[in-house]
Coordinates of C-alpha atoms in Angstrom, one line a residue:
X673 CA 89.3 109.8 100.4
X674 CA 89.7 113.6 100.5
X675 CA 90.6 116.3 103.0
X676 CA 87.8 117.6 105.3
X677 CA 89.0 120.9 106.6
X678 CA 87.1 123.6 108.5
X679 CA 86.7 125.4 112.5
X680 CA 84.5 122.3 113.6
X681 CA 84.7 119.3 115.2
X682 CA 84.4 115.9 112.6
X683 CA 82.7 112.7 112.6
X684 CA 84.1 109.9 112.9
X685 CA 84.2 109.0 109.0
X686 CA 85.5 112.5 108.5
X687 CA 88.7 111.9 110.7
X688 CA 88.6 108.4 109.1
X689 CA 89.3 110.1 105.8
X690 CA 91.9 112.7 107.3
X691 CA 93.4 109.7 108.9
X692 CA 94.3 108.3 105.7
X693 CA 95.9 111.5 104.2
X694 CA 98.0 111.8 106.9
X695 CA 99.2 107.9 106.9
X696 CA 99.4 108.5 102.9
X697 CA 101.8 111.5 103.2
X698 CA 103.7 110.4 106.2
X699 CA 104.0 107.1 104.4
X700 CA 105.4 108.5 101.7
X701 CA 108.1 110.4 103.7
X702 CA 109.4 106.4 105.5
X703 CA 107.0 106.7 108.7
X704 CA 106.6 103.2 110.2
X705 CA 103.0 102.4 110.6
X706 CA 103.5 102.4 114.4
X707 CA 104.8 106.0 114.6
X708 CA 101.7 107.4 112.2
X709 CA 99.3 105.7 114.5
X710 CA 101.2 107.3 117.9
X711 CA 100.8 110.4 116.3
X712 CA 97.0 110.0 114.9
X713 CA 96.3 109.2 118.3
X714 CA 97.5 112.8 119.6
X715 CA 95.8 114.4 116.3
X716 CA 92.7 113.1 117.5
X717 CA 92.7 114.2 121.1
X718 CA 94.1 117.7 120.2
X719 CA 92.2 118.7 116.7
X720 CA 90.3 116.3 115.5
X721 CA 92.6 115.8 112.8
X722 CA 91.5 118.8 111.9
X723 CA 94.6 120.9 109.9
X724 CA 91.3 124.0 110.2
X725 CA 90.6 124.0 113.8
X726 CA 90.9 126.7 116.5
X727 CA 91.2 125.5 119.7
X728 CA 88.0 125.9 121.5
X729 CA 86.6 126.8 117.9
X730 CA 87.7 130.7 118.8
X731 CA 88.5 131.2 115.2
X732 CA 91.7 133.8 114.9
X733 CA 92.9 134.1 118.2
X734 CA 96.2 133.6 117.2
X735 CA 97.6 133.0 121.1
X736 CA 95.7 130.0 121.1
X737 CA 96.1 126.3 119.6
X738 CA 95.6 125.7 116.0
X739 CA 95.6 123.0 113.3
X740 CA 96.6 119.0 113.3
X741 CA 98.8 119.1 116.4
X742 CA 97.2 122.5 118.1
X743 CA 100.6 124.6 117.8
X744 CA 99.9 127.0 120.5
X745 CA 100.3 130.1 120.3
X746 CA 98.6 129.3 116.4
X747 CA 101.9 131.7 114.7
X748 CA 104.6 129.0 115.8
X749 CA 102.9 127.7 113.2
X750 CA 100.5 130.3 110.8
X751 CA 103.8 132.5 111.0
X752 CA 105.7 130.0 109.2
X753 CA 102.7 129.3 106.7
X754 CA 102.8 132.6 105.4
X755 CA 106.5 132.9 105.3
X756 CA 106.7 129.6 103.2
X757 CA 103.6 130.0 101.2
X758 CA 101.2 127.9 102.5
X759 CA 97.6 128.6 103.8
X760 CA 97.2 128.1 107.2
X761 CA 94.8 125.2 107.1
X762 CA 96.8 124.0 104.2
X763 CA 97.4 120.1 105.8
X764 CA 100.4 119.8 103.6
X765 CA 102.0 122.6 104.9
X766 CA 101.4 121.4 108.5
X767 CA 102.6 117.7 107.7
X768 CA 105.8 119.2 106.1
X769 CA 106.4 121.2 109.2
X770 CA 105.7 117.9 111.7
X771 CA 108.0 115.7 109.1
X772 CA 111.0 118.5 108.5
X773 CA 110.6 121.5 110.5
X774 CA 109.9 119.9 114.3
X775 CA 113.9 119.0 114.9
X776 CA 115.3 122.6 113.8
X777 CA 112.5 124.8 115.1
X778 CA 113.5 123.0 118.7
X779 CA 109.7 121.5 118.9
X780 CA 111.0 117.6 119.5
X781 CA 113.2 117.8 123.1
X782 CA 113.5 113.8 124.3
X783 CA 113.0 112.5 127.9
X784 CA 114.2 110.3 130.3
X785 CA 111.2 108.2 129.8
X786 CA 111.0 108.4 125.9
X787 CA 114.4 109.0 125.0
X788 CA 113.8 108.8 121.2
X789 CA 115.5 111.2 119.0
X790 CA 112.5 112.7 116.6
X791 CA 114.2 110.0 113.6
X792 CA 114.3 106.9 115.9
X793 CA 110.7 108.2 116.6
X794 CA 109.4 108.7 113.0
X795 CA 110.8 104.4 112.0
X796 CA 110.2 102.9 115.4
X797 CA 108.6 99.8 115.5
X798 CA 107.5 100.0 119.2
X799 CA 103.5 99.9 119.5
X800 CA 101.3 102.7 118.8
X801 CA 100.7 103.1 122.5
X802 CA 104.5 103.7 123.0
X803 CA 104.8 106.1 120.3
X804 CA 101.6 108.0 121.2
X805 CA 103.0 108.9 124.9
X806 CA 106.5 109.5 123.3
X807 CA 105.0 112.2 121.1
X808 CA 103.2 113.5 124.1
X809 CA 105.9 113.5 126.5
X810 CA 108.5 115.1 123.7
X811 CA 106.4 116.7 121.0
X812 CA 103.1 118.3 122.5
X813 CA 103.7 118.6 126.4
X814 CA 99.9 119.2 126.8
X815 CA 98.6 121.4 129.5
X816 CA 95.9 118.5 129.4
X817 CA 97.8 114.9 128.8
X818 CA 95.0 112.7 128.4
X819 CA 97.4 110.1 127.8
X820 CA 95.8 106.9 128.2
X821 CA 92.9 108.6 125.9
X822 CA 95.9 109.4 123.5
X823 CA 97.4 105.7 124.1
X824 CA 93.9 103.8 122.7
X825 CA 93.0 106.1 120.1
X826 CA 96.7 105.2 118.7
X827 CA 95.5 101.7 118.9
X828 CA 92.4 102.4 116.9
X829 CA 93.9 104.5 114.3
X830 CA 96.7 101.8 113.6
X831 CA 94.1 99.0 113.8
X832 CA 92.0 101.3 111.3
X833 CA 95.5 101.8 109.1
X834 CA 96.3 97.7 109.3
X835 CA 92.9 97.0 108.3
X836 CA 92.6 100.0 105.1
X837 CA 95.7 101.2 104.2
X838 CA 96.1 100.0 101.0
X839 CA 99.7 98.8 100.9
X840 CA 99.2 97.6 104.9
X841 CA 100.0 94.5 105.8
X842 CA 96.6 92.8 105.5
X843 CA 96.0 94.6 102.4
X844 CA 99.1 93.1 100.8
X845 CA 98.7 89.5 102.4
X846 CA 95.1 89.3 101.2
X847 CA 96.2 90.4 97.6
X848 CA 98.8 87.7 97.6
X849 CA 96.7 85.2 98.7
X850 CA 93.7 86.0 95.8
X851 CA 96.6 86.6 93.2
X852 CA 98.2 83.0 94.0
X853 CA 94.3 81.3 94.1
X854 CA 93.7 83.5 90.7
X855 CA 96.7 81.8 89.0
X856 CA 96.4 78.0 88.0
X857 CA 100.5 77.8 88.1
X858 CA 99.9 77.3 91.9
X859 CA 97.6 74.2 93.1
X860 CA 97.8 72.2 96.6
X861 CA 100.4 70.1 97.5
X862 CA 101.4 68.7 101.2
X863 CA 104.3 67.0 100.0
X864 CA 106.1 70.5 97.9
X865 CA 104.0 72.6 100.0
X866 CA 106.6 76.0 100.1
X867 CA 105.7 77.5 95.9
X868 CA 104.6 77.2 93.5
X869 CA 101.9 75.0 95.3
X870 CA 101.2 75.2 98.7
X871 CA 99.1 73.5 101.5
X872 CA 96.4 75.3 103.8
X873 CA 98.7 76.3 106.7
X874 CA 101.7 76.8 104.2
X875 CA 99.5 78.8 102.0
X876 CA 98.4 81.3 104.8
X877 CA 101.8 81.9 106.2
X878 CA 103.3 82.8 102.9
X879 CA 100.3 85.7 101.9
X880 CA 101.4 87.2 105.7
X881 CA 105.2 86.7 105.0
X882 CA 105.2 88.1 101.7
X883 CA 103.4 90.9 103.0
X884 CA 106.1 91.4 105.1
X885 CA 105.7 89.7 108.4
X886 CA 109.1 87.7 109.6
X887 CA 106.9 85.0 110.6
X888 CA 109.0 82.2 112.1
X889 CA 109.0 78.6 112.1
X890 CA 110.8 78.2 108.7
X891 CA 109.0 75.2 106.5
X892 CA 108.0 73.8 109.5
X893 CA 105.4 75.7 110.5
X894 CA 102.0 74.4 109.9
X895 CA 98.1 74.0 111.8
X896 CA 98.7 72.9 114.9
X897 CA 102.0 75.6 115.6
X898 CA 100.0 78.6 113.9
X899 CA 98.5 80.1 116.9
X900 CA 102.9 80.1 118.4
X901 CA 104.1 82.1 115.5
X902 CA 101.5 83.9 114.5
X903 CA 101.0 85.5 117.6
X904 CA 104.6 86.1 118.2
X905 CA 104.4 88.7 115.2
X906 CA 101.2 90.8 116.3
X907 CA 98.4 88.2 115.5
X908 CA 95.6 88.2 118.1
X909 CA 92.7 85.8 119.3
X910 CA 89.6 87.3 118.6
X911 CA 86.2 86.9 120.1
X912 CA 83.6 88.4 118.0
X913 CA 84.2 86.5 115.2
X914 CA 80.5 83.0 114.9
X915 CA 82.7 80.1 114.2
X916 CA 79.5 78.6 112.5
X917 CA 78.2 81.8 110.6
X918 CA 81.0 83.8 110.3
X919 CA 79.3 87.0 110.8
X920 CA 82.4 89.5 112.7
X921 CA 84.9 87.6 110.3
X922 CA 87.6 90.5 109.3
X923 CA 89.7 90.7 105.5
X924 CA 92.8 89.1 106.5
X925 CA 91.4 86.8 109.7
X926 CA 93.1 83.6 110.0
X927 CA 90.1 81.0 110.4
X928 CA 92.2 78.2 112.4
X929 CA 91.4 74.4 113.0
X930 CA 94.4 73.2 114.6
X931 CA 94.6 69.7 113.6
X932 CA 92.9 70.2 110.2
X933 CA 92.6 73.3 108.2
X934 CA 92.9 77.2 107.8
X935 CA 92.0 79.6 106.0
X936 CA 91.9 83.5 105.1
X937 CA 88.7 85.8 105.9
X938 CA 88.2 88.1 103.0
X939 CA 85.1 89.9 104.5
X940 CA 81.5 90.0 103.1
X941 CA 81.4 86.7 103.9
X942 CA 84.2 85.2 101.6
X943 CA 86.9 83.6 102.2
X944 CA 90.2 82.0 100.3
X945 CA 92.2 78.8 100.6
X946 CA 94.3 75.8 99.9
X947 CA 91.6 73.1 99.9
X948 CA 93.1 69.5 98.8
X949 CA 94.7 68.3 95.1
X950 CA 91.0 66.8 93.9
X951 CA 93.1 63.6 92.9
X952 CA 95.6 65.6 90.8
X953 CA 98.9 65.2 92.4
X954 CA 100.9 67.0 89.4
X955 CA 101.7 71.2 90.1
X956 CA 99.4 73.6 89.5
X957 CA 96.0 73.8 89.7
X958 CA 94.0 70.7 87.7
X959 CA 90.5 72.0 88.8
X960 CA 90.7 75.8 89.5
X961 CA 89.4 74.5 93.2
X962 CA 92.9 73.7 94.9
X963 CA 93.3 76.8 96.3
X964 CA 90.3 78.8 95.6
X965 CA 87.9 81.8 96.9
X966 CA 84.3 80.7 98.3
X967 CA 81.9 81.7 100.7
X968 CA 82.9 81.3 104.5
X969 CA 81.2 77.4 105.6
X970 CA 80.6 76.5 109.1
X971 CA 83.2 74.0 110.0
X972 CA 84.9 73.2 113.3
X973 CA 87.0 76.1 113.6
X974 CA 88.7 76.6 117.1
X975 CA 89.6 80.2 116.6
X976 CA 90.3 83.3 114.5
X977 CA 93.6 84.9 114.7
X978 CA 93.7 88.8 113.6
X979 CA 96.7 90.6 113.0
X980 CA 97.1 94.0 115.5
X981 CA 100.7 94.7 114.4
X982 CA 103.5 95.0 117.3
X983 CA 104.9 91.6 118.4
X984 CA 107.1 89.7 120.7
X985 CA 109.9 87.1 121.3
X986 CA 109.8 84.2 118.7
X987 CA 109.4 81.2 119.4
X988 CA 112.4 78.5 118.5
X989 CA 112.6 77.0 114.8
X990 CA 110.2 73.5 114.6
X991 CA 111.5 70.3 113.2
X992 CA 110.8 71.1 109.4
X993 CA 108.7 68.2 108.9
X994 CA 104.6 68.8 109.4
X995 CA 101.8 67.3 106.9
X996 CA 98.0 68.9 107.5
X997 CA 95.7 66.7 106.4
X998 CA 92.2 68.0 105.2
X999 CA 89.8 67.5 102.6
X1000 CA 86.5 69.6 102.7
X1001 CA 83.4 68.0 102.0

């Protein structure tokens, strides 16, 4: 994805592609994922995350807002620009000023209600709604607040970042999960189900854990416990997802029967799991089908869990002793 950059207002693939510039390069400076979606969710409600926008599109009036966060007047920001060598509607420039130049210039003043400093703010790990009014409240003090507005589209922009970013949690938890089915070193086990080979539920938990997640329930986690600990770290029911088609399925889903089976959504219909030895007890996978990728089948699930990021208070550490029990037809 590139820039788009110009006095307009975008579509909504346009700011999609912005989004990811600015998640790339705030990223790249130690943002959490929460505090780049708070902030996308202002972007969008003041510019479009537009870095070449003039508020109201009255290009050049200087005493009005301009660029990704709509400094008003425009030369709190353009003056700086100049002086530092950067075009105005150069979105590096602006980024750099937001990431280094926000706590000296004064711009970042906590309150009572959000009493972040601008450094707790940029690594927080409170949810994008949070982080959106704190920026708000101690970053933008908009003549027009528009908060809940600013609260959901930080939803949507993190949700967008969860979903495509491409070192984001799903995006890492669905390459481990093809990785491990890819290598025959790993097959299905229930009885040495924590690596090299793995069971169904063990087998989803890990691709989430090693993609960062402190998912709890130790070794004893397993079907009928999933829904506890995964939605204790940020994973959601969802509705929109035909049990018997799969059509709605998401990369990174967790397809959920809770006394039998589970198993990863890849999209486009496709799917990856730990399936059952096929009679070959030994490590590793015998048949290249122990854990494997196929097309989504209609089986009994109950639900589909998708991760949202944020999370709450864990649930205590099971008895480490669970066995799923499974064999697909």
């Amino acid at each position: 994805m590139a820039w788009t950059i110009g006095n307009r207002y975008l579509s909504q693939a346009e700011m999609q592609g912005n989004a990811m510039e600015v998640y790339k390069y705030f990223h790249a400076k130690g943002w959490s994922m929460n505090a780049i979606g708070g902030i996308l969710g202002n972007m969008e409600k003041e510019s479009n995350i537009n870095p070449g926008i003039w508020q109201s599109l009255n290009a050049g009036n200087y005493s009005g807002g301009f660029g990704l966060v709509q400094w008003t007047p425009a030369t709190n920001y353009t003056n700086w620009a100049s002086a530092n060598g950067y075009g105005i509607t150069d979105p590096n420039g602006q980024m750099y000023w937001i990431d280094s130049v926000t706590v000296p210039s004064g711009q970042w003043i906590p309150t009572g209600t959000y009493p972040l400093s601008f450094e707790q703010f940029k690594t927080s790990k409170d949810t994008p709604e949070y982080l959106a009014s704190a920026f708000l409240k101690n970053f933008e003090r908009a003549g027009v607040e528009v908060e809940a507005e600013r609260r959901a589209c930080a939803r949507k922009w993190y949700d967008f970042l969860v979903q495509n970013a491409g070192d984001g949690i799903i995006e890492k938890a669905v390459k481990w999960a093809r990785d491990t089915a890819a290598d025959n070193s790993h097959g299905y086990s229930q009885a040495n189900r924590w690596g090299p080979d793995y069971d169904c539920s063990s087998f989803v938990t890990q691709a989430y854990r090693f993609a960062g997640l402190d998912i709890g329930g130790g070794p004893g986690i397993y079907t009928g416990n999933m829904i506890m600990y995964f939605t204790a770290v940020g994973f959601e029911k969802v509705e929109d997802v035909n049990l018997s088609t799969g059509a709605g399925a998401q990369k990174g889903d967790v397809l959920l029967n809770i006394v039998n089976h589970t198993a990863m959504a890849l999209g486009n219909g496709r799917i990856v799991q730990a399936s059952s030895s096929r009679g070959h007890p030994e490590a590793g996978d015998q048949t290249g089908t122990e854990i494997y990728e196929t097309n989504f089948y209609s089986y009994p699930w109950d639900c589909v869990l998708r991760y949202k990021g944020g999370g709450g208070v864990k649930p205590p550490e099971p008895e480490p002793l669970y066995i799923t029990r499974w064999i697909p037809g």
